XYZ file of N, CA and C in Angstrom:
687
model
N 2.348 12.953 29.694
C 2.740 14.190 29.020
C 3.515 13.843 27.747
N 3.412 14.773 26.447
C 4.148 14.297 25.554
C 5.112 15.171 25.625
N 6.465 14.557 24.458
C 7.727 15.306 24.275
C 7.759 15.546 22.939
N 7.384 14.337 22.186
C 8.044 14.825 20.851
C 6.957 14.357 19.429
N 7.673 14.709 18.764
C 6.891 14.835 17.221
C 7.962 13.963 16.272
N 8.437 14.759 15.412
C 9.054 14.331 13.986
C 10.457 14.489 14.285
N 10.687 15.222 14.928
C 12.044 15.862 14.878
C 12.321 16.152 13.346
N 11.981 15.764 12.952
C 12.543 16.022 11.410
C 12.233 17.027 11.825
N -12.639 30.636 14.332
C -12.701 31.372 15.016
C -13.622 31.974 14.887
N -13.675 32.824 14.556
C -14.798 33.374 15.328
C -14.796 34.977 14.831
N -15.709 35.647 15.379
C -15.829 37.436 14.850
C -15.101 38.174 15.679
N -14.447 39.193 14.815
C -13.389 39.754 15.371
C -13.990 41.387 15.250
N -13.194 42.185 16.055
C -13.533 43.142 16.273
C -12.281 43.963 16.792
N -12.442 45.665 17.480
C -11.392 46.231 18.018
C -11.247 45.930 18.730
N -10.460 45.171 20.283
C -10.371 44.686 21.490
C -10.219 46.000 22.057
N -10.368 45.533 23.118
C -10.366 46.358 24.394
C -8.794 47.068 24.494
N -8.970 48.485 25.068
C -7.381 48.995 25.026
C -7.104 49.676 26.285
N -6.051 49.748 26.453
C -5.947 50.270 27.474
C -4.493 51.301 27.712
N -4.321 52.237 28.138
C -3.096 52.991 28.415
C -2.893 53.757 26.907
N -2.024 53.960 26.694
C -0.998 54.415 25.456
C -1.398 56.099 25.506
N -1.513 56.145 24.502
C -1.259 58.193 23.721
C -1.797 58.393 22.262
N -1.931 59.589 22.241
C -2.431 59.304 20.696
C -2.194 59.097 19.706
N -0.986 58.421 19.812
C -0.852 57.580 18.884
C -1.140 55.876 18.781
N -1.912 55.516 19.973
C -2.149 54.560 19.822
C -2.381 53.873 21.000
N -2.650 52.488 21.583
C -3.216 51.998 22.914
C -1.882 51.178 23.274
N -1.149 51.360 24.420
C -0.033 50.520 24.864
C -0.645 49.121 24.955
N -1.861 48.880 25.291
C -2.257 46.986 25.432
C -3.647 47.156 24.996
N -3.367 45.467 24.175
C -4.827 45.558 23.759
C -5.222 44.420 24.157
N -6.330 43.891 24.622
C -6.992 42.560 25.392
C -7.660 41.856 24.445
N -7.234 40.838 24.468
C -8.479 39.692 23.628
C -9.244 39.264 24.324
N -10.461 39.352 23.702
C -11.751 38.702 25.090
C -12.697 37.682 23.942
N -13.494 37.146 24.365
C -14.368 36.084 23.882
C -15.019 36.734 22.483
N -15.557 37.830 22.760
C -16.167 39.069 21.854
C -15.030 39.667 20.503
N -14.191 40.322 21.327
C -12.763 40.946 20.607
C -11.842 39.925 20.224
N -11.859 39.122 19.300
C -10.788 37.844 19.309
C -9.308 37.896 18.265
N -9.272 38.972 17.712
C -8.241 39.024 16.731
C -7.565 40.256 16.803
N -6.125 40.561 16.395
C -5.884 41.976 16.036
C -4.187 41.235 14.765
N -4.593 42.412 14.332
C -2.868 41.874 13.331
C -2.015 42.145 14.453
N -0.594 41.107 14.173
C 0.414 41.488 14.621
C 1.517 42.116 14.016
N 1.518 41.400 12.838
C 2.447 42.476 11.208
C 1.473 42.363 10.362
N 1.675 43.425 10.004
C 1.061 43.840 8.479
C 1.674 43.173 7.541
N 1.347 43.093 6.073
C 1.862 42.870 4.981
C 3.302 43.358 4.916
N 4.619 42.717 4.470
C 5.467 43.225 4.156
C 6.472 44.094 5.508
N 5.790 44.245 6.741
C 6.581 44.322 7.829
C 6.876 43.210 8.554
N 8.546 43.929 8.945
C 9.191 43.059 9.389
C 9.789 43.781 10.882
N 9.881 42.841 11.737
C 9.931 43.413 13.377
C 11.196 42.436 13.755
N 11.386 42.625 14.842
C 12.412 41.994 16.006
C 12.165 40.928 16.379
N 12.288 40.618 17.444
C 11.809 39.513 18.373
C 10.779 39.835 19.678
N 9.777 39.299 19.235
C 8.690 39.496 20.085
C 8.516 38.427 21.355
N 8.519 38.819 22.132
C 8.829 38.247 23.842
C 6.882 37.853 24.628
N 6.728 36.498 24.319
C 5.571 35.913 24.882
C 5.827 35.650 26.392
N 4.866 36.656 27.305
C 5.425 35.801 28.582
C 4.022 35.682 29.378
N 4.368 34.319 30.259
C 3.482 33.847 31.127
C 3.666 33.991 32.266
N 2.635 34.842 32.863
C 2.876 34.903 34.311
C 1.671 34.350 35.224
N 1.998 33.841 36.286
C 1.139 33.173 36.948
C 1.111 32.618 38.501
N 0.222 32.889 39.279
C 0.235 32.572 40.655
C -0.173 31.137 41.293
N 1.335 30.651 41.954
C 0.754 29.119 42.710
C 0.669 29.634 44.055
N -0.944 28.840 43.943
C -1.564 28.684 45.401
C -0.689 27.375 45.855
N -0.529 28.173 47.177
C 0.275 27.178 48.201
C -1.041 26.897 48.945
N -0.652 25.512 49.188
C -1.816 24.356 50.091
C -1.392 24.796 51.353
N -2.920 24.788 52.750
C -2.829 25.952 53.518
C -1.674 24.829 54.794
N -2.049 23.408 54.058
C -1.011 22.142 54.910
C -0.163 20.995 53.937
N 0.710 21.247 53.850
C 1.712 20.761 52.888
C 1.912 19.085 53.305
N 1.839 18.676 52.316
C 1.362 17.086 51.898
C 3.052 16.318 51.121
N 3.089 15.682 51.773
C 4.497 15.009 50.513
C 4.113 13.557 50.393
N 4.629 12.777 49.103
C 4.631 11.914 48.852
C 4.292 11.951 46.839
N 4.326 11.433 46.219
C 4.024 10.630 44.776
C 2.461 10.907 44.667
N 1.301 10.807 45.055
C 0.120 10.936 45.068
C 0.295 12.621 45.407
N 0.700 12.701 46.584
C 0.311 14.478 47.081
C 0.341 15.367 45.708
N 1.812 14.819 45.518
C 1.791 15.685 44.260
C 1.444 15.519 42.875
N 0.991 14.422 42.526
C -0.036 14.373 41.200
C -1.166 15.214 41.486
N -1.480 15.098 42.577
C -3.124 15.829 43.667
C -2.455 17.639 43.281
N -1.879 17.754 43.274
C -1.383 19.536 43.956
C -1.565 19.944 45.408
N -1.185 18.883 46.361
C -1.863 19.052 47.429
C -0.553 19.046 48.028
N 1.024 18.912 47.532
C 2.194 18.766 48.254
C 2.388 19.780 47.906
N 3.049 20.571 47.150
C 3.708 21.948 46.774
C 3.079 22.800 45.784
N 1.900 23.105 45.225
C 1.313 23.963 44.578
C 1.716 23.014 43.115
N 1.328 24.107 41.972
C 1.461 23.993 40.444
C 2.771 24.518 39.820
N 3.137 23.391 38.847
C 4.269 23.655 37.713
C 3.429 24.223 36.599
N 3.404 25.439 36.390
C 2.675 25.699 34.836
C 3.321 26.016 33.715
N 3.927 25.707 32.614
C 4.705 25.726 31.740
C 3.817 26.499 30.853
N 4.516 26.729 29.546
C 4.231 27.785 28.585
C 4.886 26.872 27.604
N 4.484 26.744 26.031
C 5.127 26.099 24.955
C 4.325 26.858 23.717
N 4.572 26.052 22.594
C 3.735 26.111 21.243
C 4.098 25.056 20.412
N 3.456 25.029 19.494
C 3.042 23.976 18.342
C 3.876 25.016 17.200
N 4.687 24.986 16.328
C 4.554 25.411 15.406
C 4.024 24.625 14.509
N 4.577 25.622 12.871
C 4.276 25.150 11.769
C 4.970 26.020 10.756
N 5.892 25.931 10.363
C 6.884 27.012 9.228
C 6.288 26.750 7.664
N 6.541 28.220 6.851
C 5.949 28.032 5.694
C 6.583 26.913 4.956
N 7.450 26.026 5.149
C 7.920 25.397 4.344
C 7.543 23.807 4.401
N 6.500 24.147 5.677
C 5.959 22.829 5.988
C 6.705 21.794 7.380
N 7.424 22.656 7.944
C 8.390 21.495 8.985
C 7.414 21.933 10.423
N 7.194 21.137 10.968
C 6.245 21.102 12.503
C 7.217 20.779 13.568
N 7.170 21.108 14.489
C 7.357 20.875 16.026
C 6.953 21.458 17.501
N 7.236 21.310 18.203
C 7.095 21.353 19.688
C 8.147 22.429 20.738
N 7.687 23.668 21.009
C 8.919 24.124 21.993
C 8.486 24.198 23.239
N 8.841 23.629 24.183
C 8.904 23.552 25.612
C 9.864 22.954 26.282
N 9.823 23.139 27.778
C 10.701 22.738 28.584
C 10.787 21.134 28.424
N 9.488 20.520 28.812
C 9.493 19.052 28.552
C 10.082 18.310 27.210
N 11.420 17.259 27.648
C 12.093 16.697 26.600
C 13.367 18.076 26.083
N 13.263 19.347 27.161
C 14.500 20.013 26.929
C 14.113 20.790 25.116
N 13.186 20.728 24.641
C 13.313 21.576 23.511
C 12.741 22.969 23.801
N 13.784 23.307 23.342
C 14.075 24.871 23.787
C 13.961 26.140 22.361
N 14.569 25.111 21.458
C 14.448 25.746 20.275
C 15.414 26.503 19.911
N 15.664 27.666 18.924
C 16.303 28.846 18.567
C 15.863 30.018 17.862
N 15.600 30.896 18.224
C 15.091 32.363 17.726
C 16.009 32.893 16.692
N 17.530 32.239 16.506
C 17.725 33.058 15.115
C 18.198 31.723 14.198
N 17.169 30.702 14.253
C 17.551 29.527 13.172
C 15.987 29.099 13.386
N 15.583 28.352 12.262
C 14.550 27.768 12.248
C 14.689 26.705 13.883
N 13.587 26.953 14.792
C 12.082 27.292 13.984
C 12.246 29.063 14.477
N 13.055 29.395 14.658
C 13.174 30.811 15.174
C 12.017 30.988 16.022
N 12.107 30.591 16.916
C 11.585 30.786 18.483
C 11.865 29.978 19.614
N 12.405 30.435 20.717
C 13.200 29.976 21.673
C 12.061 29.919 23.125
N 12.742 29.230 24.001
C 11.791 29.700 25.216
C 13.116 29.282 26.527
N 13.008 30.627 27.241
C 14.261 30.847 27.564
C 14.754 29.925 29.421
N 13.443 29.435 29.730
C 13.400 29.153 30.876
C 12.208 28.083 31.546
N 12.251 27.103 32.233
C 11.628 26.318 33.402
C 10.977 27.100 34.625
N 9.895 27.077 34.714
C 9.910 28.085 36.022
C 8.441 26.961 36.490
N 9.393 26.141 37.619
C 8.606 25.786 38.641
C 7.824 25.787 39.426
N 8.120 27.092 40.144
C 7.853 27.600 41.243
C 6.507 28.852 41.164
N 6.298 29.628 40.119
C 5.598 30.745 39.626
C 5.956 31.603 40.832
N 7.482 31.665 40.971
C 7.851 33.003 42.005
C 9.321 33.573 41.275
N 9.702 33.106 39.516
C 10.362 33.763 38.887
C 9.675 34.884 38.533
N 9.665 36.177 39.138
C 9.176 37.697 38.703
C 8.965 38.052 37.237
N 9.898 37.132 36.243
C 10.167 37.183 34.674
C 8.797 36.131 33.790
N 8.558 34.964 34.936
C 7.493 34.469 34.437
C 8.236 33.372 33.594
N 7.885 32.693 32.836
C 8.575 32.085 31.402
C 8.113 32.898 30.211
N 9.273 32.857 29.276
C 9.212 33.647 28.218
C 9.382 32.901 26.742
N 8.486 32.741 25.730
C 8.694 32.285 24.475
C 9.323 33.615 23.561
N 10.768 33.581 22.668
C 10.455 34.692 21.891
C 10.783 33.810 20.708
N 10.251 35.049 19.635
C 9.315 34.378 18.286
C 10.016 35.674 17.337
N 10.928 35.133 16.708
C 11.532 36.074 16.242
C 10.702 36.719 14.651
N 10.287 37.841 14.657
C 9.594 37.883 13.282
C 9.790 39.383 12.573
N 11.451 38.863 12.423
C 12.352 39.244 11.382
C 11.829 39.405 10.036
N 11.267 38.212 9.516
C 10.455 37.705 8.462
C 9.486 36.865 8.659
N 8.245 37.392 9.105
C 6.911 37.027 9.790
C 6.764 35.715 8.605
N 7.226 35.907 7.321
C 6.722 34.799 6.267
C 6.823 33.712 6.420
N 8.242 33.593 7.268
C 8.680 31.667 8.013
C 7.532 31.118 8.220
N 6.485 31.914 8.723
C 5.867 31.455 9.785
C 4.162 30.894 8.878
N 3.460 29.388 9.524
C 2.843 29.812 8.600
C 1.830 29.404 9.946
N 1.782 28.732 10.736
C 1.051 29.381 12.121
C 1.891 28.760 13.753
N 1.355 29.334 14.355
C 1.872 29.572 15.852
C 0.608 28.779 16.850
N 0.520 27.895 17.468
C -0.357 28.092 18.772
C 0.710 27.687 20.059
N -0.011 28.923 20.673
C 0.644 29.155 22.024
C -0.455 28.441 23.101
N 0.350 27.495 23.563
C -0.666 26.766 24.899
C 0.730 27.142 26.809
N -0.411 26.621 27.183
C -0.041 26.594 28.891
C -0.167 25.289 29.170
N 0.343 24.418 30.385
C 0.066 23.693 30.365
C 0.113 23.274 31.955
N -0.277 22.827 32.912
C 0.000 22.228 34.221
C 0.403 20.846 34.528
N 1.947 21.472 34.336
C 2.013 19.950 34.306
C 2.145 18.939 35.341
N 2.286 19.721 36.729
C 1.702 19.333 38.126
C 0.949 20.416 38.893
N 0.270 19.229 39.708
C -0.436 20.007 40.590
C -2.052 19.928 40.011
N -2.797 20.015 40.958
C -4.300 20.182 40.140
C -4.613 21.145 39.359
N -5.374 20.318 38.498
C -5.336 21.271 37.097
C -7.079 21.822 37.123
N -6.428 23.452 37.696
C -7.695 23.947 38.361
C -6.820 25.377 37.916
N -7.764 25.899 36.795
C -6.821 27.438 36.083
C -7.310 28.265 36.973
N -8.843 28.558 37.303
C -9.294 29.827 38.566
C -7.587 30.106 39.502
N -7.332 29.065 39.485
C -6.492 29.296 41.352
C -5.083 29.743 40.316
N -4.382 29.858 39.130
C -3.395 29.871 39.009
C -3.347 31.237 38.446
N -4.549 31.774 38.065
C -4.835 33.324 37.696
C -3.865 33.444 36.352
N -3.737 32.747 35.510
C -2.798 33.071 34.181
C -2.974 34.239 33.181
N -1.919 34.577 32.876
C -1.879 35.510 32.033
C -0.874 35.411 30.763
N -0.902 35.686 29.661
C -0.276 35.328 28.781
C -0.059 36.986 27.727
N 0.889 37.671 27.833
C 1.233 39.154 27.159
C 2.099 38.868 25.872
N 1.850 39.038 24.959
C 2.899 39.597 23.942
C 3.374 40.704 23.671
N 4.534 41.140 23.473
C 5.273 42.442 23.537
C 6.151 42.834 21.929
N 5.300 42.500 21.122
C 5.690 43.013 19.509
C 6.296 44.350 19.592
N 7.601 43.837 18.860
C 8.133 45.192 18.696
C 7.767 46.347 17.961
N 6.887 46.641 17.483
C 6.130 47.555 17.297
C 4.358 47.099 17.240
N 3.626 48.413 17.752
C 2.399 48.511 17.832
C 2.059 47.747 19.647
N 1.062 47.756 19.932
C 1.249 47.752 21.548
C 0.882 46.128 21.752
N 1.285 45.955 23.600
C 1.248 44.481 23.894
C -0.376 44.456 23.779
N -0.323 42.726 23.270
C -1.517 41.895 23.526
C -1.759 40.949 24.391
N -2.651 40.734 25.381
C -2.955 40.525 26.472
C -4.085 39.330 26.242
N -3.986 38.016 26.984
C -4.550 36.927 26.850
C -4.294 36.502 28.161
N -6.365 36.221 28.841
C -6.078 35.809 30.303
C -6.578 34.890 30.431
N -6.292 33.651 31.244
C -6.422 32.591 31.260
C -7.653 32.180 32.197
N -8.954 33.207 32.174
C -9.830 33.670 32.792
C -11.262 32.584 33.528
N -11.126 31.690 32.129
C -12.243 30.603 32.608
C -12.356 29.254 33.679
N -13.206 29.756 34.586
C -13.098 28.275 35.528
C -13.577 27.103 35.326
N -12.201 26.253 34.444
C -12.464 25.039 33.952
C -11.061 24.403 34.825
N -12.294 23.020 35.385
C -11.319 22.251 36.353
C -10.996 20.871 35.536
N -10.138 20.575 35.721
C -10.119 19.323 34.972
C -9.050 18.893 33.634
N -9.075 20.191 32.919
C -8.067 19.889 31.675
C -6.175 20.575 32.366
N -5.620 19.594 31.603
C -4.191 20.328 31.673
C -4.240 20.962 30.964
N -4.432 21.522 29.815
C -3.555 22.304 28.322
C -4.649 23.124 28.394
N -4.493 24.649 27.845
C -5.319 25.633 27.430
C -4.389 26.046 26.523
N -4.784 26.000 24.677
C -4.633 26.684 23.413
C -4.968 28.295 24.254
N -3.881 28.449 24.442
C -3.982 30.514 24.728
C -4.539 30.967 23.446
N -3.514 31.014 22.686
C -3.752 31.874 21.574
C -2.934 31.272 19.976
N -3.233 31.401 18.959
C -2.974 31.117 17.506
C -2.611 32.243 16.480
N -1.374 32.298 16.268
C -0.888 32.947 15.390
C -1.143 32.433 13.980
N -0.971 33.352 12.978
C -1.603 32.452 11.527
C -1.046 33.583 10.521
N -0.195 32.783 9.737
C 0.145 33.927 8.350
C -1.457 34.258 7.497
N -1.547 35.588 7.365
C -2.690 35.818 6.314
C -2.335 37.031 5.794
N -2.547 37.030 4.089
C -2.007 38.073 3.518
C -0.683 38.792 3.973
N 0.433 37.780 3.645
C 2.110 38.262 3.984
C 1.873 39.161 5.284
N 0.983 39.017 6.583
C 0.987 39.258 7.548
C 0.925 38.550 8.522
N 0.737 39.258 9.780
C 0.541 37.923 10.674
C -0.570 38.283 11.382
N -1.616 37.699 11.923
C -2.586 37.804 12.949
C -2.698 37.271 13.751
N -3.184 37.259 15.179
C -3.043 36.779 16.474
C -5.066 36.290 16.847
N -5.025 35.414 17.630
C -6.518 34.763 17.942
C -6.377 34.512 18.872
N -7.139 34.556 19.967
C -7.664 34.461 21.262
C -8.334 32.653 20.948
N -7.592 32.227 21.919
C -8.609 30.770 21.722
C -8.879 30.290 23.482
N -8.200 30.577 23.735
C -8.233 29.865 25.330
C -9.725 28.482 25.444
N -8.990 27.246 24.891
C -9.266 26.506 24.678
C -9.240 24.885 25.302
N -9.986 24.691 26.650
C -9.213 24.107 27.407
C -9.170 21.941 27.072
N -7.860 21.673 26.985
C -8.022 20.358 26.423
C -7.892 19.258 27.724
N -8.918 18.403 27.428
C -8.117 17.283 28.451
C -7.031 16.101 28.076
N -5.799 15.773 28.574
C -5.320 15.068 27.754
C -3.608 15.701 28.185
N -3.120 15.215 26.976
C -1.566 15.564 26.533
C -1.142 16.604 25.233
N -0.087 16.847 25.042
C 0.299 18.125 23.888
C -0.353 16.906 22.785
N -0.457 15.510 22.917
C -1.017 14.469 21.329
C -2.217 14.831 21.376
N -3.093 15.410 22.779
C -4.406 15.648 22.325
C -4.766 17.006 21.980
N -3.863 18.008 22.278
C -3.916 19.585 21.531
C -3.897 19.241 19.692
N -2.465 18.755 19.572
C -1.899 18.127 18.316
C -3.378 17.674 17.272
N -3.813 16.794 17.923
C -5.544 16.646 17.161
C -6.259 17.437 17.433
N -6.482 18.467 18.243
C -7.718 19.415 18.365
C -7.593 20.240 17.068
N -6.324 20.815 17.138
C -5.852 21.403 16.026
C -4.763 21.086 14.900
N -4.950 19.556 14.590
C -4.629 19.056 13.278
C -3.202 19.483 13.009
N -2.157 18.935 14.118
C -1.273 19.177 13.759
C -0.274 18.150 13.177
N -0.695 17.002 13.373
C -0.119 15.479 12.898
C 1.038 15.121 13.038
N 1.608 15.510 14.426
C 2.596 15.259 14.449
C 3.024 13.259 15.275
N 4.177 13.236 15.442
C 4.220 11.542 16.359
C 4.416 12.205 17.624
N 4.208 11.604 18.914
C 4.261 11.663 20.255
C 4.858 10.914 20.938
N 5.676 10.797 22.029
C 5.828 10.113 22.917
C 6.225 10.285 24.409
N 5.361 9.289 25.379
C 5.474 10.153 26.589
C 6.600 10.704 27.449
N 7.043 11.617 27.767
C 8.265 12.141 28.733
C 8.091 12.634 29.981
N 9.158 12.947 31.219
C 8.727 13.355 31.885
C 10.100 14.829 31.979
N 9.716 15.805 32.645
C 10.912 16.660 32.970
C 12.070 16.329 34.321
């Protein structure tokens, strides 16, 4: 697994909606088809928008211990973490996740925090990235990945879900839907400044490897080195 760096698509359409009033749809779904929606417009500026992952560990039906059991997922179910890659307009890159303790800060560069470790997938809150976009312009892109970092890396069984809750206009909804066995990391989704706005992409993208092999899928060039939590 990596820790660290520097320290220094496709056709889009209306997604799927669901709930709200007429003024508008409380959630909107990204699907393979529907892959984009803005998140700010030009020249708006919002709060802090709250990314959260929620997700179910299958418990093994006979519990296994030892160093192997649990590389297997065959001792205590899955650790599934939540992180991102940034990239600020000014050109500075890094890494926020639990692994290596970077946590970040939502009101200092890189202005986005992630508030919690959740082991177990029986915190009700899930883990939460927030992404403060005060001034969406900081930003010059976002990818939001998942990652397993124990347990078999088998997404069907962990049923993921990934919501954003922008403070204005309704949540966007990214499910971690495809049965691919084998990779740790799935690229959820990619934020991207375009036209002094921001837009959101559906990628659910599944990598095999470490955050150094996301880092090259999507050209982020950062240095790596391995950690454990």
């Amino acid at each position: 697994m990596g820790i660290d760096y520097t320290k220094k698509s496709g056709p889009s359409g209306p997604p799927r909606t669901s709930g709200g009033s007429a003024a508008g749809p409380a959630k909107l779904t990204l699907t393979k088809t529907e892959r984009r929606v803005d998140l700010a417009k030009r020249g708006e500026r919002q709060g802090v928008m709250r990314v959260n992952l929620n997700w179910t560990n299958p418990q093994p039906a006979q519990k296994k211990t030892g160093f192997f059991a649990k590389l297997l997922g065959v001792g205590g179910g899955v650790d599934l973490d939540l992180g991102c890659l940034y990239e600020l307009a000014d050109g500075s890159t890094g890494v926020i996740q639990a692994l290596g303790r970077s946590y970040g800060d939502a009101h200092k560069p890189p202005y986005i925090a992630l508030d919690r470790d959740d082991r177990t997938g029986a915190v009700s809150g899930g883990e939460n990235l927030h992404i403060n976009l005060a001034d969406p312009a900081a930003f010059r892109r976002i990818l939001i990945f998942a990652m397993i970092y124990e347990g078999a890396p088998n997404w069907a069984a962990v049923d993921g879900v990934v919501t954003m809750f922008p403070t204005s206009g309704p949540q966007v909804e990214v499910r971690l839907d495809s049965a691919v066995d084998g990779a740790r990391i799935c690229a959820v989704a990619l934020l991207t400044a375009a036209d002094g706005g921001l837009t959101v992409q559906r990628e659910v993208e599944y990598i095999s490897g470490s955050q150094a092999d996301l880092d090259r899928a999507y050209q982020w060039n950062m240095r790596w080195a391995a950690g454990r939590k």
